PDB file of C-alpha atoms in Angstrom:
ATOM      1  CA  GLU A  83     -30.237 -43.804  34.533  1.00 74.00           C
ATOM      2  CA  THR A  84     -28.519 -40.734  33.233  1.00 77.00           C
ATOM      3  CA  GLY A  85     -25.218 -41.202  35.092  1.00 93.00           C
ATOM      4  CA  VAL A  86     -26.093 -38.367  37.446  1.00 96.00           C
ATOM      5  CA  THR A  87     -27.246 -39.121  41.009  1.00 96.00           C
ATOM      6  CA  GLN A  88     -28.686 -36.722  43.568  1.00 97.00           C
ATOM      7  CA  THR A  89     -29.418 -37.140  47.189  1.00 97.00           C
ATOM      8  CA  PRO A  90     -31.732 -36.684  48.931  1.00 97.00           C
ATOM      9  CA  ARG A  91     -34.661 -36.933  46.526  1.00 96.00           C
ATOM     10  CA  HIS A  92     -36.964 -35.115  48.917  1.00 96.00           C
ATOM     11  CA  LEU A  93     -36.199 -32.697  51.691  1.00 96.00           C
ATOM     12  CA  VAL A  94     -38.394 -30.672  54.141  1.00 95.00           C
ATOM     13  CA  MET A  95     -36.669 -28.122  56.192  1.00 92.00           C
ATOM     14  CA  GLY A  96     -37.556 -25.179  58.400  1.00 90.00           C
ATOM     15  CA  MET A  97     -36.240 -21.700  57.766  1.00 88.00           C
ATOM     16  CA  THR A  98     -33.675 -21.956  60.411  1.00 87.00           C
ATOM     17  CA  ASN A  99     -32.168 -25.359  59.362  1.00 88.00           C
ATOM     18  CA  LYS A 100     -28.930 -26.055  57.553  1.00 94.00           C
ATOM     19  CA  LYS A 101     -28.915 -28.828  55.002  1.00 95.00           C
ATOM     20  CA  SER A 102     -26.870 -29.871  51.986  1.00 97.00           C
ATOM     21  CA  LEU A 103     -27.788 -31.343  48.614  1.00 98.00           C
ATOM     22  CA  LYS A 104     -25.390 -33.790  46.941  1.00 98.00           C
ATOM     23  CA  CYS A 105     -24.736 -34.599  43.327  1.00 98.00           C
ATOM     24  CA  GLU A 106     -22.367 -37.136  41.826  1.00 98.00           C
ATOM     25  CA  GLN A 107     -21.666 -37.767  38.134  1.00 97.00           C
ATOM     26  CA  HIS A 108     -20.196 -41.016  36.769  1.00 95.00           C
ATOM     27  CA  LEU A 109     -19.660 -39.756  33.206  1.00 95.00           C
ATOM     28  CA  GLY A 110     -16.145 -38.363  33.384  1.00 95.00           C
ATOM     29  CA  HIS A 111     -17.478 -34.860  32.669  1.00 95.00           C
ATOM     30  CA  ASN A 112     -15.702 -31.632  33.600  1.00 94.00           C
ATOM     31  CA  ALA A 113     -18.572 -29.296  34.047  1.00 94.00           C
ATOM     32  CA  MET A 114     -21.342 -29.409  36.718  1.00 96.00           C
ATOM     33  CA  TYR A 115     -24.407 -27.170  37.146  1.00 96.00           C
ATOM     34  CA  TRP A 116     -27.139 -26.388  39.705  1.00 97.00           C
ATOM     35  CA  TYR A 117     -30.543 -25.433  38.374  1.00 96.00           C
ATOM     36  CA  LYS A 118     -33.714 -24.390  40.171  1.00 96.00           C
ATOM     37  CA  GLN A 119     -36.999 -25.639  38.579  1.00 95.00           C
ATOM     38  CA  SER A 120     -40.252 -24.054  39.745  1.00 93.00           C
ATOM     39  CA  ALA A 121     -43.586 -24.975  38.352  1.00 89.00           C
ATOM     40  CA  LYS A 122     -44.415 -23.509  34.946  1.00 85.00           C
ATOM     41  CA  LYS A 123     -41.159 -21.499  34.959  1.00 91.00           C
ATOM     42  CA  PRO A 124     -37.974 -21.995  32.833  1.00 92.00           C
ATOM     43  CA  LEU A 125     -35.076 -23.694  34.432  1.00 93.00           C
ATOM     44  CA  GLU A 126     -32.997 -21.132  36.307  1.00 94.00           C
ATOM     45  CA  LEU A 127     -29.322 -21.605  36.129  1.00 93.00           C
ATOM     46  CA  MET A 128     -27.766 -21.019  39.619  1.00 95.00           C
ATOM     47  CA  PHE A 129     -24.119 -22.058  39.431  1.00 95.00           C
ATOM     48  CA  VAL A 130     -21.671 -23.472  36.923  1.00 94.00           C
ATOM     49  CA  TYR A 131     -18.350 -25.221  37.707  1.00 94.00           C
ATOM     50  CA  ASN A 132     -15.864 -26.082  34.973  1.00 90.00           C
ATOM     51  CA  PHE A 133     -12.772 -28.067  35.934  1.00 88.00           C
ATOM     52  CA  LYS A 134     -13.693 -27.423  39.604  1.00 85.00           C
ATOM     53  CA  GLU A 135     -13.644 -23.623  39.123  1.00 86.00           C
ATOM     54  CA  GLN A 136     -16.821 -21.636  39.581  1.00 86.00           C
ATOM     55  CA  THR A 137     -17.471 -19.902  36.261  1.00 85.00           C
ATOM     56  CA  GLU A 138     -21.060 -18.725  36.789  1.00 81.00           C
ATOM     57  CA  ASN A 139     -23.120 -17.432  39.647  1.00 81.00           C
ATOM     58  CA  ASN A 140     -26.392 -16.073  38.483  1.00 80.00           C
ATOM     59  CA  SER A 141     -27.037 -13.560  41.207  1.00 86.00           C
ATOM     60  CA  VAL A 142     -28.039 -16.332  43.547  1.00 93.00           C
ATOM     61  CA  PRO A 143     -28.686 -15.294  47.164  1.00 93.00           C
ATOM     62  CA  SER A 144     -25.968 -16.103  49.636  1.00 93.00           C
ATOM     63  CA  ARG A 145     -28.216 -18.498  51.524  1.00 95.00           C
ATOM     64  CA  PHE A 146     -27.214 -20.957  48.749  1.00 96.00           C
ATOM     65  CA  SER A 147     -23.600 -21.846  48.844  1.00 95.00           C
ATOM     66  CA  PRO A 148     -22.036 -24.228  46.338  1.00 96.00           C
ATOM     67  CA  GLU A 149     -19.069 -26.470  46.726  1.00 96.00           C
ATOM     68  CA  CYS A 150     -17.226 -28.642  44.114  1.00 95.00           C
ATOM     69  CA  PRO A 151     -14.353 -30.637  45.718  1.00 94.00           C
ATOM     70  CA  ASN A 152     -13.659 -32.469  42.431  1.00 93.00           C
ATOM     71  CA  SER A 153     -15.055 -32.833  38.989  1.00 91.00           C
ATOM     72  CA  SER A 154     -17.344 -35.698  39.992  1.00 95.00           C
ATOM     73  CA  HIS A 155     -19.071 -34.243  43.034  1.00 97.00           C
ATOM     74  CA  LEU A 156     -21.079 -30.990  43.643  1.00 97.00           C
ATOM     75  CA  PHE A 157     -22.846 -29.826  46.745  1.00 98.00           C
ATOM     76  CA  LEU A 158     -25.362 -27.091  47.467  1.00 98.00           C
ATOM     77  CA  HIS A 159     -25.387 -25.931  51.047  1.00 97.00           C
ATOM     78  CA  LEU A 160     -28.558 -24.366  52.290  1.00 96.00           C
ATOM     79  CA  HIS A 161     -29.180 -22.203  55.296  1.00 93.00           C
ATOM     80  CA  THR A 162     -31.943 -19.743  56.478  1.00 93.00           C
ATOM     81  CA  LEU A 163     -34.013 -20.415  53.318  1.00 94.00           C
ATOM     82  CA  GLN A 164     -37.332 -18.816  52.597  1.00 94.00           C
ATOM     83  CA  PRO A 165     -40.618 -20.540  51.623  1.00 94.00           C
ATOM     84  CA  GLU A 166     -40.244 -19.236  48.009  1.00 94.00           C
ATOM     85  CA  ASP A 167     -37.099 -21.343  47.735  1.00 96.00           C
ATOM     86  CA  SER A 168     -39.239 -24.434  47.643  1.00 96.00           C
ATOM     87  CA  ALA A 169     -38.686 -25.972  44.214  1.00 96.00           C
ATOM     88  CA  LEU A 170     -36.997 -28.864  42.382  1.00 96.00           C
ATOM     89  CA  TYR A 171     -33.179 -28.520  42.335  1.00 97.00           C
ATOM     90  CA  LEU A 172     -31.585 -30.214  39.463  1.00 97.00           C
ATOM     91  CA  CYS A 173     -27.918 -31.108  39.059  1.00 98.00           C
ATOM     92  CA  ALA A 174     -26.454 -31.543  35.544  1.00 97.00           C
ATOM     93  CA  SER A 175     -23.089 -32.284  34.115  1.00 96.00           C
ATOM     94  CA  SER A 176     -21.516 -31.867  30.625  1.00 94.00           C
ATOM     95  CA  GLN A 177     -18.181 -32.574  28.996  1.00 92.00           C
ATOM     96  CA  ASP A 178     -17.179 -28.897  29.143  1.00 85.00           C
ATOM     97  CA  SER A 179     -19.193 -25.713  29.912  1.00 82.00           C
ATOM     98  CA  SER A 180     -17.556 -23.846  27.041  1.00 81.00           C
ATOM     99  CA  GLY A 181     -17.963 -26.254  24.152  1.00 76.00           C
ATOM    100  CA  ILE A 182     -20.192 -25.502  21.243  1.00 76.00           C
ATOM    101  CA  TYR A 183     -21.957 -28.824  21.699  1.00 81.00           C
ATOM    102  CA  ASN A 184     -23.003 -28.672  25.383  1.00 83.00           C
ATOM    103  CA  GLU A 185     -25.417 -31.550  25.974  1.00 91.00           C
ATOM    104  CA  GLN A 186     -26.193 -31.627  29.675  1.00 94.00           C
ATOM    105  CA  PHE A 187     -27.046 -34.773  31.538  1.00 95.00           C
ATOM    106  CA  PHE A 188     -29.397 -34.281  34.503  1.00 96.00           C
ATOM    107  CA  GLY A 189     -29.982 -36.004  37.839  1.00 96.00           C
ATOM    108  CA  PRO A 190     -33.449 -36.702  39.085  1.00 94.00           C
ATOM    109  CA  GLY A 191     -33.514 -33.660  41.255  1.00 96.00           C
ATOM    110  CA  THR A 192     -34.154 -32.966  44.955  1.00 97.00           C
ATOM    111  CA  ARG A 193     -37.789 -31.828  45.776  1.00 96.00           C
ATOM    112  CA  LEU A 194     -37.128 -29.159  48.455  1.00 96.00           C
ATOM    113  CA  THR A 195     -39.918 -27.842  50.677  1.00 96.00           C
ATOM    114  CA  VAL A 196     -39.232 -24.967  53.009  1.00 95.00           C
ATOM    115  CA  LEU A 197     -41.733 -24.468  55.807  1.00 92.00           C
TER     116      LEU A 197
ATOM    117  CA  GLY B  97     -33.237  -9.791  27.183  1.00 79.00           C
ATOM    118  CA  GLN B  98     -33.127 -13.419  26.259  1.00 87.00           C
ATOM    119  CA  ASN B  99     -36.238 -15.476  26.149  1.00 92.00           C
ATOM    120  CA  ILE B 100     -37.680 -18.719  24.792  1.00 96.00           C
ATOM    121  CA  ASP B 101     -41.449 -19.102  24.074  1.00 97.00           C
ATOM    122  CA  GLN B 102     -43.209 -22.384  23.818  1.00 97.00           C
ATOM    123  CA  PRO B 103     -46.891 -23.366  24.489  1.00 97.00           C
ATOM    124  CA  THR B 104     -47.718 -24.252  28.128  1.00 96.00           C
ATOM    125  CA  GLU B 105     -49.795 -27.276  27.413  1.00 97.00           C
ATOM    126  CA  MET B 106     -50.921 -29.356  24.423  1.00 98.00           C
ATOM    127  CA  THR B 107     -53.192 -32.356  24.097  1.00 98.00           C
ATOM    128  CA  ALA B 108     -53.055 -35.037  21.412  1.00 98.00           C
ATOM    129  CA  THR B 109     -54.471 -38.423  20.670  1.00 97.00           C
ATOM    130  CA  GLU B 110     -52.658 -41.732  20.879  1.00 97.00           C
ATOM    131  CA  GLY B 111     -51.379 -42.729  17.343  1.00 97.00           C
ATOM    132  CA  ALA B 112     -51.569 -39.054  16.047  1.00 98.00           C
ATOM    133  CA  ILE B 113     -48.863 -36.601  15.243  1.00 98.00           C
ATOM    134  CA  VAL B 114     -48.139 -33.384  17.333  1.00 98.00           C
ATOM    135  CA  GLN B 115     -45.871 -30.372  16.610  1.00 98.00           C
ATOM    136  CA  ILE B 116     -44.428 -28.419  19.508  1.00 98.00           C
ATOM    137  CA  ASN B 117     -43.219 -25.077  18.542  1.00 98.00           C
ATOM    138  CA  CYS B 118     -40.424 -22.945  20.114  1.00 98.00           C
ATOM    139  CA  THR B 119     -39.380 -19.456  19.219  1.00 98.00           C
ATOM    140  CA  TYR B 120     -36.245 -17.758  20.650  1.00 98.00           C
ATOM    141  CA  GLN B 121     -34.477 -14.475  21.088  1.00 96.00           C
ATOM    142  CA  THR B 122     -30.998 -14.912  22.453  1.00 94.00           C
ATOM    143  CA  SER B 123     -27.614 -13.160  22.473  1.00 93.00           C
ATOM    144  CA  GLY B 124     -25.869 -15.379  19.888  1.00 93.00           C
ATOM    145  CA  PHE B 125     -26.705 -18.844  18.915  1.00 95.00           C
ATOM    146  CA  ASN B 126     -24.751 -22.044  19.325  1.00 94.00           C
ATOM    147  CA  GLY B 127     -27.509 -24.589  18.838  1.00 95.00           C
ATOM    148  CA  LEU B 128     -30.943 -25.609  20.068  1.00 97.00           C
ATOM    149  CA  PHE B 129     -31.700 -28.563  22.269  1.00 97.00           C
ATOM    150  CA  TRP B 130     -34.938 -30.420  23.003  1.00 98.00           C
ATOM    151  CA  TYR B 131     -35.240 -32.377  26.212  1.00 97.00           C
ATOM    152  CA  GLN B 132     -38.119 -34.574  27.472  1.00 97.00           C
ATOM    153  CA  GLN B 133     -39.010 -34.629  31.175  1.00 96.00           C
ATOM    154  CA  HIS B 134     -41.510 -37.085  32.678  1.00 95.00           C
ATOM    155  CA  ALA B 135     -43.096 -35.932  35.967  1.00 91.00           C
ATOM    156  CA  GLY B 136     -40.745 -36.460  38.861  1.00 85.00           C
ATOM    157  CA  GLU B 137     -37.766 -37.393  36.660  1.00 89.00           C
ATOM    158  CA  ALA B 138     -34.680 -35.962  35.191  1.00 91.00           C
ATOM    159  CA  PRO B 139     -34.874 -34.063  31.731  1.00 94.00           C
ATOM    160  CA  THR B 140     -33.356 -36.352  29.160  1.00 95.00           C
ATOM    161  CA  PHE B 141     -31.838 -35.230  25.824  1.00 95.00           C
ATOM    162  CA  LEU B 142     -33.867 -35.733  22.620  1.00 96.00           C
ATOM    163  CA  SER B 143     -32.259 -33.631  19.915  1.00 96.00           C
ATOM    164  CA  TYR B 144     -29.761 -30.977  18.901  1.00 96.00           C
ATOM    165  CA  ASN B 145     -29.939 -28.545  15.894  1.00 97.00           C
ATOM    166  CA  VAL B 146     -27.286 -26.055  14.912  1.00 96.00           C
ATOM    167  CA  LEU B 147     -27.906 -25.848  11.138  1.00 96.00           C
ATOM    168  CA  ASP B 148     -31.189 -25.145   9.445  1.00 97.00           C
ATOM    169  CA  GLY B 149     -33.370 -27.993   8.485  1.00 97.00           C
ATOM    170  CA  LEU B 150     -34.891 -31.185   9.816  1.00 97.00           C
ATOM    171  CA  GLU B 151     -33.210 -33.780  11.945  1.00 94.00           C
ATOM    172  CA  GLU B 152     -35.038 -37.117  12.157  1.00 95.00           C
ATOM    173  CA  LYS B 153     -34.616 -39.668  14.918  1.00 92.00           C
ATOM    174  CA  GLY B 154     -37.106 -42.453  14.877  1.00 95.00           C
ATOM    175  CA  ARG B 155     -40.590 -41.104  15.723  1.00 97.00           C
ATOM    176  CA  PHE B 156     -39.083 -37.728  16.743  1.00 97.00           C
ATOM    177  CA  SER B 157     -37.967 -35.061  14.419  1.00 97.00           C
ATOM    178  CA  SER B 158     -36.675 -31.499  15.130  1.00 98.00           C
ATOM    179  CA  PHE B 159     -36.620 -28.525  12.676  1.00 98.00           C
ATOM    180  CA  LEU B 160     -34.667 -25.366  12.934  1.00 98.00           C
ATOM    181  CA  SER B 161     -34.788 -21.972  11.133  1.00 98.00           C
ATOM    182  CA  ARG B 162     -32.107 -19.712  12.486  1.00 97.00           C
ATOM    183  CA  SER B 163     -33.352 -16.688  10.452  1.00 96.00           C
ATOM    184  CA  LYS B 164     -36.777 -16.964  11.977  1.00 97.00           C
ATOM    185  CA  GLY B 165     -35.543 -17.868  15.462  1.00 97.00           C
ATOM    186  CA  TYR B 166     -37.849 -20.868  15.381  1.00 97.00           C
ATOM    187  CA  SER B 167     -37.849 -24.546  15.968  1.00 98.00           C
ATOM    188  CA  TYR B 168     -40.277 -27.335  16.329  1.00 98.00           C
ATOM    189  CA  LEU B 169     -40.343 -30.869  17.720  1.00 98.00           C
ATOM    190  CA  LEU B 170     -42.465 -33.272  15.747  1.00 98.00           C
ATOM    191  CA  LEU B 171     -43.693 -36.423  17.434  1.00 98.00           C
ATOM    192  CA  LYS B 172     -45.279 -39.157  15.284  1.00 98.00           C
ATOM    193  CA  GLU B 173     -47.314 -42.240  16.155  1.00 98.00           C
ATOM    194  CA  LEU B 174     -47.904 -40.935  19.606  1.00 98.00           C
ATOM    195  CA  GLN B 175     -47.787 -43.408  22.474  1.00 97.00           C
ATOM    196  CA  MET B 176     -49.158 -42.929  26.007  1.00 97.00           C
ATOM    197  CA  LYS B 177     -45.542 -42.905  27.323  1.00 97.00           C
ATOM    198  CA  ASP B 178     -44.889 -39.751  25.390  1.00 98.00           C
ATOM    199  CA  SER B 179     -46.932 -37.888  27.902  1.00 98.00           C
ATOM    200  CA  ALA B 180     -44.323 -35.519  29.390  1.00 97.00           C
ATOM    201  CA  SER B 181     -43.038 -32.004  29.358  1.00 97.00           C
ATOM    202  CA  TYR B 182     -40.893 -30.940  26.491  1.00 98.00           C
ATOM    203  CA  LEU B 183     -38.155 -28.304  27.098  1.00 97.00           C
ATOM    204  CA  CYS B 184     -36.557 -26.137  24.422  1.00 98.00           C
ATOM    205  CA  ALA B 185     -33.179 -24.608  25.266  1.00 96.00           C
ATOM    206  CA  VAL B 186     -30.792 -22.458  23.216  1.00 96.00           C
ATOM    207  CA  SER B 187     -27.021 -22.311  23.673  1.00 93.00           C
ATOM    208  CA  ASN B 188     -26.069 -18.578  23.487  1.00 91.00           C
ATOM    209  CA  SER B 189     -22.914 -16.853  22.659  1.00 91.00           C
ATOM    210  CA  ASN B 190     -21.435 -17.735  26.072  1.00 87.00           C
ATOM    211  CA  TYR B 191     -22.478 -21.435  25.617  1.00 87.00           C
ATOM    212  CA  GLN B 192     -25.021 -20.965  28.397  1.00 88.00           C
ATOM    213  CA  LEU B 193     -28.370 -22.776  27.919  1.00 91.00           C
ATOM    214  CA  ILE B 194     -31.377 -20.495  28.007  1.00 93.00           C
ATOM    215  CA  TRP B 195     -34.452 -22.544  28.774  1.00 95.00           C
ATOM    216  CA  GLY B 196     -38.120 -22.323  27.873  1.00 96.00           C
ATOM    217  CA  ALA B 197     -40.729 -23.081  30.471  1.00 95.00           C
ATOM    218  CA  GLY B 198     -41.600 -26.362  28.857  1.00 96.00           C
ATOM    219  CA  THR B 199     -44.685 -27.723  27.014  1.00 97.00           C
ATOM    220  CA  LYS B 200     -46.688 -30.295  28.918  1.00 97.00           C
ATOM    221  CA  LEU B 201     -48.010 -32.827  26.425  1.00 98.00           C
ATOM    222  CA  ILE B 202     -51.072 -34.867  27.377  1.00 98.00           C
ATOM    223  CA  ILE B 203     -51.809 -37.920  25.358  1.00 97.00           C
ATOM    224  CA  LYS B 204     -55.370 -39.219  25.353  1.00 96.00           C
ATOM    225  CA  PRO B 205     -56.441 -42.736  24.263  1.00 94.00           C
TER     226      PRO B 205
END
């Protein structure tokens, strides 16, 4: 247990569906992250929130919409996805996104399949 | 651009030693991390190097040479449970982690 939980663990959705991924951290951290992990590719940073403010959006398509209501919770809202969006979506948290020592703690991920 | 290179896959024998290399080119450097990720699980922190040299932690050691843009993770007395992917990541000048694609380590009896 890393102190970061994600639900659901698996999700299958059609291209016209709307769904949301949820992440919660119990570590008292101030920064939260969404990553996309595809097979044999580096982790792709999608969004960063620091003290509830979005500080990074790495040119992510608008069909992915993040929401951070407080420092402990992070959502990723999904709509009209494409099959190439199928991947493992990882949430992570750290004490602060701008610190020199930025150890990130990861959740187990949501395995997303878009049909 | 920024990139991290590490071998895609390595195989080693139980009880042996293996070294996983990582080379990097990033805009700035604020430390290098190694993470372990078992299949279907979250990546977990193994080590952090910001100064040149060797950091030892039990069976695992990590080395850094900033002038060469190079690091390695050394695993000793390999156990079957060490079968996993090992991810190298560099914190750049914006404190953003730049990740390698990971090295899948297969341990054989």
